[in-house]
Amino acid sequence: LTAARCQQLPFPDRSFDACVSHLALMLMDDPEQVVAEVSRVLAPGGRLVCAVGGGPAGGEAWEVFHRLLDRALGPDRRLPPLGDRRTRDPEGLAAVLRSAGLHPADSRQVRIDLSGPVEKVWTALAGTYDTALLSADELAVLQADFHLALPLDPAASVTCAFRVDITTARSAA
């Protein structure tokens, strides 16, 4: 196991047949440097698979959670935008990949379904970055408000989903 920054990978050139970036590239400030390093360590014809957040795919619980979170945070308390916006758009990501000599071959959207009982959905949504800005008391209020806004039966299923955009690219053969 090796721990390293993706902007400077401690591996020899052409040492991997594949690399996966799972919900990480979209958080990087300099994605060109990251994909340049990945391109460097990929063997000829090697693959890079990038999964980046594609945003909400709808559902009652997603909408309720984000409306309540926006209210809890207010207009002045937000995390700064993370990463480079181009990586959150399939065409923008393809351009970043091409800048490092990688050839995007496939791009598709996958719907991640988080639907289920209210408490299960709460647990999934409560781990988002923005909730880190809330105090423990504020988070408890958000949780109570979330439960009050959704079905009273704790076993009832509520809908919640988000999208992930998956792009596969190849290094030059």
PDB file of N, CA, C and O in Angstrom, residues 29-99:
ATOM      1  N   ASP A  29      -7.994  20.727  -7.735  1.00  0.00           N
ATOM      2  CA  ASP A  29      -7.880  22.070  -8.295  1.00  0.00           C
ATOM      3  C   ASP A  29      -7.123  22.085  -9.627  1.00  0.00           C
ATOM      4  O   ASP A  29      -7.344  22.957 -10.441  1.00  0.00           O
ATOM      5  N   ASP A  30      -6.217  21.158  -9.833  1.00  0.00           N
ATOM      6  CA  ASP A  30      -5.417  21.135 -11.050  1.00  0.00           C
ATOM      7  C   ASP A  30      -5.574  19.773 -11.728  1.00  0.00           C
ATOM      8  O   ASP A  30      -4.672  18.936 -11.695  1.00  0.00           O
ATOM      9  N   PRO A  31      -6.734  19.544 -12.356  1.00  0.00           N
ATOM     10  CA  PRO A  31      -6.961  18.212 -12.920  1.00  0.00           C
ATOM     11  C   PRO A  31      -5.995  17.867 -14.046  1.00  0.00           C
ATOM     12  O   PRO A  31      -5.694  16.696 -14.256  1.00  0.00           O
ATOM     13  N   GLU A  32      -5.463  18.879 -14.756  1.00  0.00           N
ATOM     14  CA  GLU A  32      -4.493  18.575 -15.815  1.00  0.00           C
ATOM     15  C   GLU A  32      -3.256  17.894 -15.242  1.00  0.00           C
ATOM     16  O   GLU A  32      -2.726  16.957 -15.845  1.00  0.00           O
ATOM     17  N   GLN A  33      -2.780  18.348 -14.097  1.00  0.00           N
ATOM     18  CA  GLN A  33      -1.604  17.728 -13.466  1.00  0.00           C
ATOM     19  C   GLN A  33      -1.925  16.297 -13.035  1.00  0.00           C
ATOM     20  O   GLN A  33      -1.114  15.397 -13.207  1.00  0.00           O
ATOM     21  N   VAL A  34      -3.114  16.106 -12.493  1.00  0.00           N
ATOM     22  CA  VAL A  34      -3.518  14.766 -12.050  1.00  0.00           C
ATOM     23  C   VAL A  34      -3.579  13.809 -13.233  1.00  0.00           C
ATOM     24  O   VAL A  34      -2.997  12.723 -13.196  1.00  0.00           O
ATOM     25  N   VAL A  35      -4.277  14.198 -14.306  1.00  0.00           N
ATOM     26  CA  VAL A  35      -4.388  13.281 -15.444  1.00  0.00           C
ATOM     27  C   VAL A  35      -3.061  13.122 -16.170  1.00  0.00           C
ATOM     28  O   VAL A  35      -2.802  12.064 -16.752  1.00  0.00           O
ATOM     29  N   ALA A  36      -2.197  14.125 -16.113  1.00  0.00           N
ATOM     30  CA  ALA A  36      -0.857  13.969 -16.693  1.00  0.00           C
ATOM     31  C   ALA A  36      -0.087  12.883 -15.944  1.00  0.00           C
ATOM     32  O   ALA A  36       0.607  12.064 -16.559  1.00  0.00           O
ATOM     33  N   GLU A  37      -0.211  12.864 -14.627  1.00  0.00           N
ATOM     34  CA  GLU A  37       0.470  11.829 -13.826  1.00  0.00           C
ATOM     35  C   GLU A  37      -0.130  10.458 -14.100  1.00  0.00           C
ATOM     36  O   GLU A  37       0.595   9.473 -14.230  1.00  0.00           O
ATOM     37  N   VAL A  38      -1.442  10.388 -14.181  1.00  0.00           N
ATOM     38  CA  VAL A  38      -2.086   9.109 -14.496  1.00  0.00           C
ATOM     39  C   VAL A  38      -1.639   8.644 -15.876  1.00  0.00           C
ATOM     40  O   VAL A  38      -1.278   7.477 -16.057  1.00  0.00           O
ATOM     41  N   SER A  39      -1.633   9.538 -16.838  1.00  0.00           N
ATOM     42  CA  SER A  39      -1.198   9.191 -18.188  1.00  0.00           C
ATOM     43  C   SER A  39       0.241   8.673 -18.176  1.00  0.00           C
ATOM     44  O   SER A  39       0.568   7.705 -18.868  1.00  0.00           O
ATOM     45  N   ARG A  40       1.085   9.296 -17.372  1.00  0.00           N
ATOM     46  CA  ARG A  40       2.498   8.895 -17.286  1.00  0.00           C
ATOM     47  C   ARG A  40       2.639   7.465 -16.766  1.00  0.00           C
ATOM     48  O   ARG A  40       3.446   6.684 -17.267  1.00  0.00           O
ATOM     49  N   VAL A  41       1.837   7.095 -15.761  1.00  0.00           N
ATOM     50  CA  VAL A  41       2.001   5.772 -15.156  1.00  0.00           C
ATOM     51  C   VAL A  41       1.194   4.682 -15.856  1.00  0.00           C
ATOM     52  O   VAL A  41       1.381   3.504 -15.571  1.00  0.00           O
ATOM     53  N   LEU A  42       0.324   5.060 -16.791  1.00  0.00           N
ATOM     54  CA  LEU A  42      -0.431   4.050 -17.535  1.00  0.00           C
ATOM     55  C   LEU A  42       0.426   3.439 -18.639  1.00  0.00           C
ATOM     56  O   LEU A  42       1.132   4.145 -19.362  1.00  0.00           O
ATOM     57  N   ALA A  43       0.338   2.141 -18.765  1.00  0.00           N
ATOM     58  CA  ALA A  43       1.003   1.434 -19.863  1.00  0.00           C
ATOM     59  C   ALA A  43       0.308   1.803 -21.169  1.00  0.00           C
ATOM     60  O   ALA A  43      -0.845   2.239 -21.172  1.00  0.00           O
ATOM     61  N   PRO A  44       0.994   1.642 -22.301  1.00  0.00           N
ATOM     62  CA  PRO A  44       0.344   1.910 -23.588  1.00  0.00           C
ATOM     63  C   PRO A  44      -0.965   1.121 -23.702  1.00  0.00           C
ATOM     64  O   PRO A  44      -1.019  -0.077 -23.419  1.00  0.00           O
ATOM     65  N   GLY A  45      -2.022   1.830 -24.080  1.00  0.00           N
ATOM     66  CA  GLY A  45      -3.338   1.205 -24.177  1.00  0.00           C
ATOM     67  C   GLY A  45      -4.043   1.053 -22.841  1.00  0.00           C
ATOM     68  O   GLY A  45      -5.141   0.500 -22.781  1.00  0.00           O
ATOM     69  N   GLY A  46      -3.419   1.538 -21.747  1.00  0.00           N
ATOM     70  CA  GLY A  46      -4.019   1.426 -20.419  1.00  0.00           C
ATOM     71  C   GLY A  46      -5.278   2.263 -20.296  1.00  0.00           C
ATOM     72  O   GLY A  46      -5.514   3.181 -21.071  1.00  0.00           O
ATOM     73  N   ARG A  47      -6.088   1.927 -19.308  1.00  0.00           N
ATOM     74  CA  ARG A  47      -7.376   2.599 -19.127  1.00  0.00           C
ATOM     75  C   ARG A  47      -7.419   3.413 -17.842  1.00  0.00           C
ATOM     76  O   ARG A  47      -6.907   2.989 -16.806  1.00  0.00           O
ATOM     77  N   LEU A  48      -8.080   4.543 -17.941  1.00  0.00           N
ATOM     78  CA  LEU A  48      -8.453   5.339 -16.779  1.00  0.00           C
ATOM     79  C   LEU A  48      -9.974   5.378 -16.753  1.00  0.00           C
ATOM     80  O   LEU A  48     -10.614   5.694 -17.761  1.00  0.00           O
ATOM     81  N   VAL A  49     -10.547   5.029 -15.616  1.00  0.00           N
ATOM     82  CA  VAL A  49     -11.991   5.131 -15.421  1.00  0.00           C
ATOM     83  C   VAL A  49     -12.226   6.177 -14.351  1.00  0.00           C
ATOM     84  O   VAL A  49     -11.704   6.059 -13.239  1.00  0.00           O
ATOM     85  N   CYS A  50     -12.969   7.221 -14.711  1.00  0.00           N
ATOM     86  CA  CYS A  50     -13.282   8.320 -13.787  1.00  0.00           C
ATOM     87  C   CYS A  50     -14.765   8.299 -13.473  1.00  0.00           C
ATOM     88  O   CYS A  50     -15.590   8.306 -14.388  1.00  0.00           O
ATOM     89  N   ALA A  51     -15.096   8.303 -12.202  1.00  0.00           N
ATOM     90  CA  ALA A  51     -16.477   8.489 -11.761  1.00  0.00           C
ATOM     91  C   ALA A  51     -16.528   9.844 -11.072  1.00  0.00           C
ATOM     92  O   ALA A  51     -15.773  10.098 -10.136  1.00  0.00           O
ATOM     93  N   VAL A  52     -17.376  10.729 -11.580  1.00  0.00           N
ATOM     94  CA  VAL A  52     -17.532  12.059 -10.988  1.00  0.00           C
ATOM     95  C   VAL A  52     -19.008  12.279 -10.677  1.00  0.00           C
ATOM     96  O   VAL A  52     -19.886  11.776 -11.379  1.00  0.00           O
ATOM     97  N   GLY A  53     -19.258  13.034  -9.613  1.00  0.00           N
ATOM     98  CA  GLY A  53     -20.627  13.328  -9.220  1.00  0.00           C
ATOM     99  C   GLY A  53     -21.354  14.087 -10.309  1.00  0.00           C
ATOM    100  O   GLY A  53     -20.836  15.065 -10.836  1.00  0.00           O
ATOM    101  N   GLY A  54     -22.551  13.641 -10.636  1.00  0.00           N
ATOM    102  CA  GLY A  54     -23.334  14.278 -11.683  1.00  0.00           C
ATOM    103  C   GLY A  54     -24.516  15.062 -11.155  1.00  0.00           C
ATOM    104  O   GLY A  54     -25.294  15.594 -11.918  1.00  0.00           O
ATOM    105  N   GLY A  55     -24.665  15.114  -9.835  1.00  0.00           N
ATOM    106  CA  GLY A  55     -25.747  15.893  -9.248  1.00  0.00           C
ATOM    107  C   GLY A  55     -26.963  15.059  -8.909  1.00  0.00           C
ATOM    108  O   GLY A  55     -26.967  13.839  -9.052  1.00  0.00           O
ATOM    109  N   PRO A  56     -28.012  15.735  -8.467  1.00  0.00           N
ATOM    110  CA  PRO A  56     -29.205  15.016  -8.025  1.00  0.00           C
ATOM    111  C   PRO A  56     -29.927  14.333  -9.178  1.00  0.00           C
ATOM    112  O   PRO A  56     -29.941  14.827 -10.293  1.00  0.00           O
ATOM    113  N   ALA A  57     -30.498  13.185  -8.873  1.00  0.00           N
ATOM    114  CA  ALA A  57     -31.346  12.492  -9.834  1.00  0.00           C
ATOM    115  C   ALA A  57     -32.787  12.519  -9.336  1.00  0.00           C
ATOM    116  O   ALA A  57     -33.631  11.798  -9.825  1.00  0.00           O
ATOM    117  N   GLY A  58     -33.015  13.332  -8.322  1.00  0.00           N
ATOM    118  CA  GLY A  58     -34.369  13.538  -7.840  1.00  0.00           C
ATOM    119  C   GLY A  58     -34.763  12.635  -6.702  1.00  0.00           C
ATOM    120  O   GLY A  58     -33.985  11.850  -6.184  1.00  0.00           O
ATOM    121  N   GLY A  59     -35.989  12.816  -6.337  1.00  0.00           N
ATOM    122  CA  GLY A  59     -36.552  12.068  -5.232  1.00  0.00           C
ATOM    123  C   GLY A  59     -36.920  13.008  -4.105  1.00  0.00           C
ATOM    124  O   GLY A  59     -36.262  14.013  -3.853  1.00  0.00           O
ATOM    125  N   GLU A  60     -38.004  12.686  -3.475  1.00  0.00           N
ATOM    126  CA  GLU A  60     -38.547  13.513  -2.402  1.00  0.00           C
ATOM    127  C   GLU A  60     -37.530  13.787  -1.305  1.00  0.00           C
ATOM    128  O   GLU A  60     -37.330  14.928  -0.884  1.00  0.00           O
ATOM    129  N   ALA A  61     -36.833  12.755  -0.843  1.00  0.00           N
ATOM    130  CA  ALA A  61     -35.905  12.928   0.281  1.00  0.00           C
ATOM    131  C   ALA A  61     -34.726  13.819  -0.093  1.00  0.00           C
ATOM    132  O   ALA A  61     -34.271  14.627   0.717  1.00  0.00           O
ATOM    133  N   TRP A  62     -34.202  13.675  -1.310  1.00  0.00           N
ATOM    134  CA  TRP A  62     -33.080  14.518  -1.757  1.00  0.00           C
ATOM    135  C   TRP A  62     -33.497  15.985  -1.713  1.00  0.00           C
ATOM    136  O   TRP A  62     -32.780  16.828  -1.193  1.00  0.00           O
ATOM    137  N   GLU A  63     -34.651  16.263  -2.277  1.00  0.00           N
ATOM    138  CA  GLU A  63     -35.126  17.642  -2.335  1.00  0.00           C
ATOM    139  C   GLU A  63     -35.389  18.213  -0.946  1.00  0.00           C
ATOM    140  O   GLU A  63     -35.015  19.347  -0.645  1.00  0.00           O
ATOM    141  N   VAL A  64     -36.030  17.436  -0.078  1.00  0.00           N
ATOM    142  CA  VAL A  64     -36.304  17.880   1.294  1.00  0.00           C
ATOM    143  C   VAL A  64     -34.995  18.140   2.031  1.00  0.00           C
ATOM    144  O   VAL A  64     -34.823  19.186   2.671  1.00  0.00           O
ATOM    145  N   PHE A  65     -34.051  17.215   1.940  1.00  0.00           N
ATOM    146  CA  PHE A  65     -32.784  17.363   2.652  1.00  0.00           C
ATOM    147  C   PHE A  65     -32.068  18.643   2.235  1.00  0.00           C
ATOM    148  O   PHE A  65     -31.618  19.423   3.076  1.00  0.00           O
ATOM    149  N   HIS A  66     -31.954  18.872   0.941  1.00  0.00           N
ATOM    150  CA  HIS A  66     -31.201  20.039   0.477  1.00  0.00           C
ATOM    151  C   HIS A  66     -31.930  21.353   0.756  1.00  0.00           C
ATOM    152  O   HIS A  66     -31.283  22.364   1.042  1.00  0.00           O
ATOM    153  N   ARG A  67     -33.251  21.347   0.736  1.00  0.00           N
ATOM    154  CA  ARG A  67     -33.998  22.552   1.108  1.00  0.00           C
ATOM    155  C   ARG A  67     -33.758  22.873   2.587  1.00  0.00           C
ATOM    156  O   ARG A  67     -33.476  24.015   2.951  1.00  0.00           O
ATOM    157  N   LEU A  68     -33.812  21.852   3.448  1.00  0.00           N
ATOM    158  CA  LEU A  68     -33.585  22.055   4.880  1.00  0.00           C
ATOM    159  C   LEU A  68     -32.129  22.423   5.168  1.00  0.00           C
ATOM    160  O   LEU A  68     -31.858  23.260   6.037  1.00  0.00           O
ATOM    161  N   LEU A  69     -31.196  21.805   4.453  1.00  0.00           N
ATOM    162  CA  LEU A  69     -29.778  22.126   4.651  1.00  0.00           C
ATOM    163  C   LEU A  69     -29.500  23.571   4.248  1.00  0.00           C
ATOM    164  O   LEU A  69     -28.805  24.295   4.971  1.00  0.00           O
ATOM    165  N   ASP A  70     -30.057  24.005   3.129  1.00  0.00           N
ATOM    166  CA  ASP A  70     -29.884  25.403   2.707  1.00  0.00           C
ATOM    167  C   ASP A  70     -30.412  26.357   3.773  1.00  0.00           C
ATOM    168  O   ASP A  70     -29.780  27.368   4.081  1.00  0.00           O
ATOM    169  N   ARG A  71     -31.553  26.031   4.343  1.00  0.00           N
ATOM    170  CA  ARG A  71     -32.132  26.876   5.400  1.00  0.00           C
ATOM    171  C   ARG A  71     -31.232  26.864   6.643  1.00  0.00           C
ATOM    172  O   ARG A  71     -30.991  27.906   7.242  1.00  0.00           O
ATOM    173  N   ALA A  72     -30.705  25.693   7.009  1.00  0.00           N
ATOM    174  CA  ALA A  72     -29.852  25.589   8.199  1.00  0.00           C
ATOM    175  C   ALA A  72     -28.544  26.357   8.030  1.00  0.00           C
ATOM    176  O   ALA A  72     -28.045  26.975   8.977  1.00  0.00           O
ATOM    177  N   LEU A  73     -28.000  26.342   6.832  1.00  0.00           N
ATOM    178  CA  LEU A  73     -26.726  27.027   6.592  1.00  0.00           C
ATOM    179  C   LEU A  73     -26.901  28.525   6.412  1.00  0.00           C
ATOM    180  O   LEU A  73     -25.997  29.302   6.755  1.00  0.00           O
ATOM    181  N   GLY A  74     -28.030  28.927   5.868  1.00  0.00           N
ATOM    182  CA  GLY A  74     -28.230  30.344   5.598  1.00  0.00           C
ATOM    183  C   GLY A  74     -27.388  30.779   4.409  1.00  0.00           C
ATOM    184  O   GLY A  74     -26.601  30.016   3.865  1.00  0.00           O
ATOM    185  N   PRO A  75     -27.526  32.050   4.012  1.00  0.00           N
ATOM    186  CA  PRO A  75     -26.852  32.505   2.792  1.00  0.00           C
ATOM    187  C   PRO A  75     -25.351  32.741   2.947  1.00  0.00           C
ATOM    188  O   PRO A  75     -24.629  32.791   1.951  1.00  0.00           O
ATOM    189  N   ASP A  76     -24.862  32.874   4.168  1.00  0.00           N
ATOM    190  CA  ASP A  76     -23.458  33.265   4.365  1.00  0.00           C
ATOM    191  C   ASP A  76     -22.525  32.117   4.744  1.00  0.00           C
ATOM    192  O   ASP A  76     -21.325  32.327   4.897  1.00  0.00           O
ATOM    193  N   ARG A  77     -23.048  30.940   4.929  1.00  0.00           N
ATOM    194  CA  ARG A  77     -22.204  29.837   5.387  1.00  0.00           C
ATOM    195  C   ARG A  77     -22.230  28.723   4.351  1.00  0.00           C
ATOM    196  O   ARG A  77     -23.120  27.895   4.315  1.00  0.00           O
ATOM    197  N   ARG A  78     -21.234  28.712   3.510  1.00  0.00           N
ATOM    198  CA  ARG A  78     -21.114  27.709   2.447  1.00  0.00           C
ATOM    199  C   ARG A  78     -19.655  27.301   2.313  1.00  0.00           C
ATOM    200  O   ARG A  78     -18.751  28.102   2.535  1.00  0.00           O
ATOM    201  N   LEU A  79     -19.456  26.073   1.897  1.00  0.00           N
ATOM    202  CA  LEU A  79     -18.105  25.647   1.547  1.00  0.00           C
ATOM    203  C   LEU A  79     -17.728  26.315   0.240  1.00  0.00           C
ATOM    204  O   LEU A  79     -18.582  26.512  -0.636  1.00  0.00           O
ATOM    205  N   PRO A  80     -16.458  26.669   0.080  1.00  0.00           N
ATOM    206  CA  PRO A  80     -16.058  27.181  -1.236  1.00  0.00           C
ATOM    207  C   PRO A  80     -16.212  26.069  -2.269  1.00  0.00           C
ATOM    208  O   PRO A  80     -16.144  24.888  -1.927  1.00  0.00           O
ATOM    209  N   PRO A  81     -16.423  26.435  -3.516  1.00  0.00           N
ATOM    210  CA  PRO A  81     -16.539  25.396  -4.546  1.00  0.00           C
ATOM    211  C   PRO A  81     -15.290  24.516  -4.546  1.00  0.00           C
ATOM    212  O   PRO A  81     -14.171  25.010  -4.448  1.00  0.00           O
ATOM    213  N   LEU A  82     -15.495  23.226  -4.622  1.00  0.00           N
ATOM    214  CA  LEU A  82     -14.391  22.271  -4.626  1.00  0.00           C
ATOM    215  C   LEU A  82     -14.066  21.862  -6.052  1.00  0.00           C
ATOM    216  O   LEU A  82     -14.963  21.581  -6.844  1.00  0.00           O
ATOM    217  N   GLY A  83     -12.793  21.803  -6.361  1.00  0.00           N
ATOM    218  CA  GLY A  83     -12.353  21.282  -7.639  1.00  0.00           C
ATOM    219  C   GLY A  83     -12.565  22.209  -8.811  1.00  0.00           C
ATOM    220  O   GLY A  83     -12.812  23.398  -8.668  1.00  0.00           O
ATOM    221  N   ASP A  84     -12.448  21.634  -9.981  1.00  0.00           N
ATOM    222  CA  ASP A  84     -12.539  22.338 -11.245  1.00  0.00           C
ATOM    223  C   ASP A  84     -13.862  21.950 -11.909  1.00  0.00           C
ATOM    224  O   ASP A  84     -14.112  20.772 -12.160  1.00  0.00           O
ATOM    225  N   ARG A  85     -14.690  22.927 -12.190  1.00  0.00           N
ATOM    226  CA  ARG A  85     -16.027  22.676 -12.743  1.00  0.00           C
ATOM    227  C   ARG A  85     -15.997  21.847 -14.032  1.00  0.00           C
ATOM    228  O   ARG A  85     -16.951  21.123 -14.334  1.00  0.00           O
ATOM    229  N   ARG A  86     -14.934  21.959 -14.800  1.00  0.00           N
ATOM    230  CA  ARG A  86     -14.875  21.224 -16.070  1.00  0.00           C
ATOM    231  C   ARG A  86     -14.994  19.726 -15.862  1.00  0.00           C
ATOM    232  O   ARG A  86     -15.522  19.022 -16.723  1.00  0.00           O
ATOM    233  N   THR A  87     -14.510  19.226 -14.735  1.00  0.00           N
ATOM    234  CA  THR A  87     -14.537  17.783 -14.510  1.00  0.00           C
ATOM    235  C   THR A  87     -15.941  17.269 -14.203  1.00  0.00           C
ATOM    236  O   THR A  87     -16.170  16.070 -14.227  1.00  0.00           O
ATOM    237  N   ARG A  88     -16.870  18.163 -13.922  1.00  0.00           N
ATOM    238  CA  ARG A  88     -18.245  17.762 -13.616  1.00  0.00           C
ATOM    239  C   ARG A  88     -19.142  17.755 -14.858  1.00  0.00           C
ATOM    240  O   ARG A  88     -20.338  17.518 -14.758  1.00  0.00           O
ATOM    241  N   ASP A  89     -18.559  18.036 -15.987  1.00  0.00           N
ATOM    242  CA  ASP A  89     -19.272  18.046 -17.253  1.00  0.00           C
ATOM    243  C   ASP A  89     -18.565  17.056 -18.184  1.00  0.00           C
ATOM    244  O   ASP A  89     -17.339  17.127 -18.340  1.00  0.00           O
ATOM    245  N   PRO A  90     -19.288  16.105 -18.775  1.00  0.00           N
ATOM    246  CA  PRO A  90     -18.624  15.101 -19.618  1.00  0.00           C
ATOM    247  C   PRO A  90     -17.732  15.698 -20.712  1.00  0.00           C
ATOM    248  O   PRO A  90     -16.637  15.197 -20.963  1.00  0.00           O
ATOM    249  N   GLU A  91     -18.169  16.774 -21.351  1.00  0.00           N
ATOM    250  CA  GLU A  91     -17.349  17.387 -22.404  1.00  0.00           C
ATOM    251  C   GLU A  91     -16.123  18.073 -21.811  1.00  0.00           C
ATOM    252  O   GLU A  91     -15.024  18.009 -22.370  1.00  0.00           O
ATOM    253  N   GLY A  92     -16.293  18.742 -20.687  1.00  0.00           N
ATOM    254  CA  GLY A  92     -15.168  19.386 -20.021  1.00  0.00           C
ATOM    255  C   GLY A  92     -14.155  18.365 -19.543  1.00  0.00           C
ATOM    256  O   GLY A  92     -12.940  18.553 -19.687  1.00  0.00           O
ATOM    257  N   LEU A  93     -14.651  17.259 -18.972  1.00  0.00           N
ATOM    258  CA  LEU A  93     -13.758  16.199 -18.515  1.00  0.00           C
ATOM    259  C   LEU A  93     -13.010  15.595 -19.691  1.00  0.00           C
ATOM    260  O   LEU A  93     -11.799  15.358 -19.607  1.00  0.00           O
ATOM    261  N   ALA A  94     -13.685  15.379 -20.805  1.00  0.00           N
ATOM    262  CA  ALA A  94     -13.019  14.831 -21.995  1.00  0.00           C
ATOM    263  C   ALA A  94     -11.885  15.738 -22.445  1.00  0.00           C
ATOM    264  O   ALA A  94     -10.801  15.264 -22.808  1.00  0.00           O
ATOM    265  N   ALA A  95     -12.102  17.059 -22.386  1.00  0.00           N
ATOM    266  CA  ALA A  95     -11.051  18.005 -22.780  1.00  0.00           C
ATOM    267  C   ALA A  95      -9.861  17.917 -21.828  1.00  0.00           C
ATOM    268  O   ALA A  95      -8.699  17.951 -22.259  1.00  0.00           O
ATOM    269  N   VAL A  96     -10.115  17.791 -20.533  1.00  0.00           N
ATOM    270  CA  VAL A  96      -9.026  17.653 -19.553  1.00  0.00           C
ATOM    271  C   VAL A  96      -8.256  16.363 -19.823  1.00  0.00           C
ATOM    272  O   VAL A  96      -7.016  16.351 -19.810  1.00  0.00           O
ATOM    273  N   LEU A  97      -8.953  15.282 -20.100  1.00  0.00           N
ATOM    274  CA  LEU A  97      -8.290  14.003 -20.374  1.00  0.00           C
ATOM    275  C   LEU A  97      -7.443  14.091 -21.635  1.00  0.00           C
ATOM    276  O   LEU A  97      -6.297  13.619 -21.666  1.00  0.00           O
ATOM    277  N   ARG A  98      -7.981  14.711 -22.683  1.00  0.00           N
ATOM    278  CA  ARG A  98      -7.226  14.846 -23.933  1.00  0.00           C
ATOM    279  C   ARG A  98      -5.972  15.699 -23.737  1.00  0.00           C
ATOM    280  O   ARG A  98      -4.956  15.471 -24.396  1.00  0.00           O
ATOM    281  N   SER A  99      -6.017  16.659 -22.799  1.00  0.00           N
ATOM    282  CA  SER A  99      -4.845  17.512 -22.559  1.00  0.00           C
ATOM    283  C   SER A  99      -3.639  16.698 -22.103  1.00  0.00           C
ATOM    284  O   SER A  99      -2.505  17.142 -22.236  1.00  0.00           O
TER     285      SER A  99
END
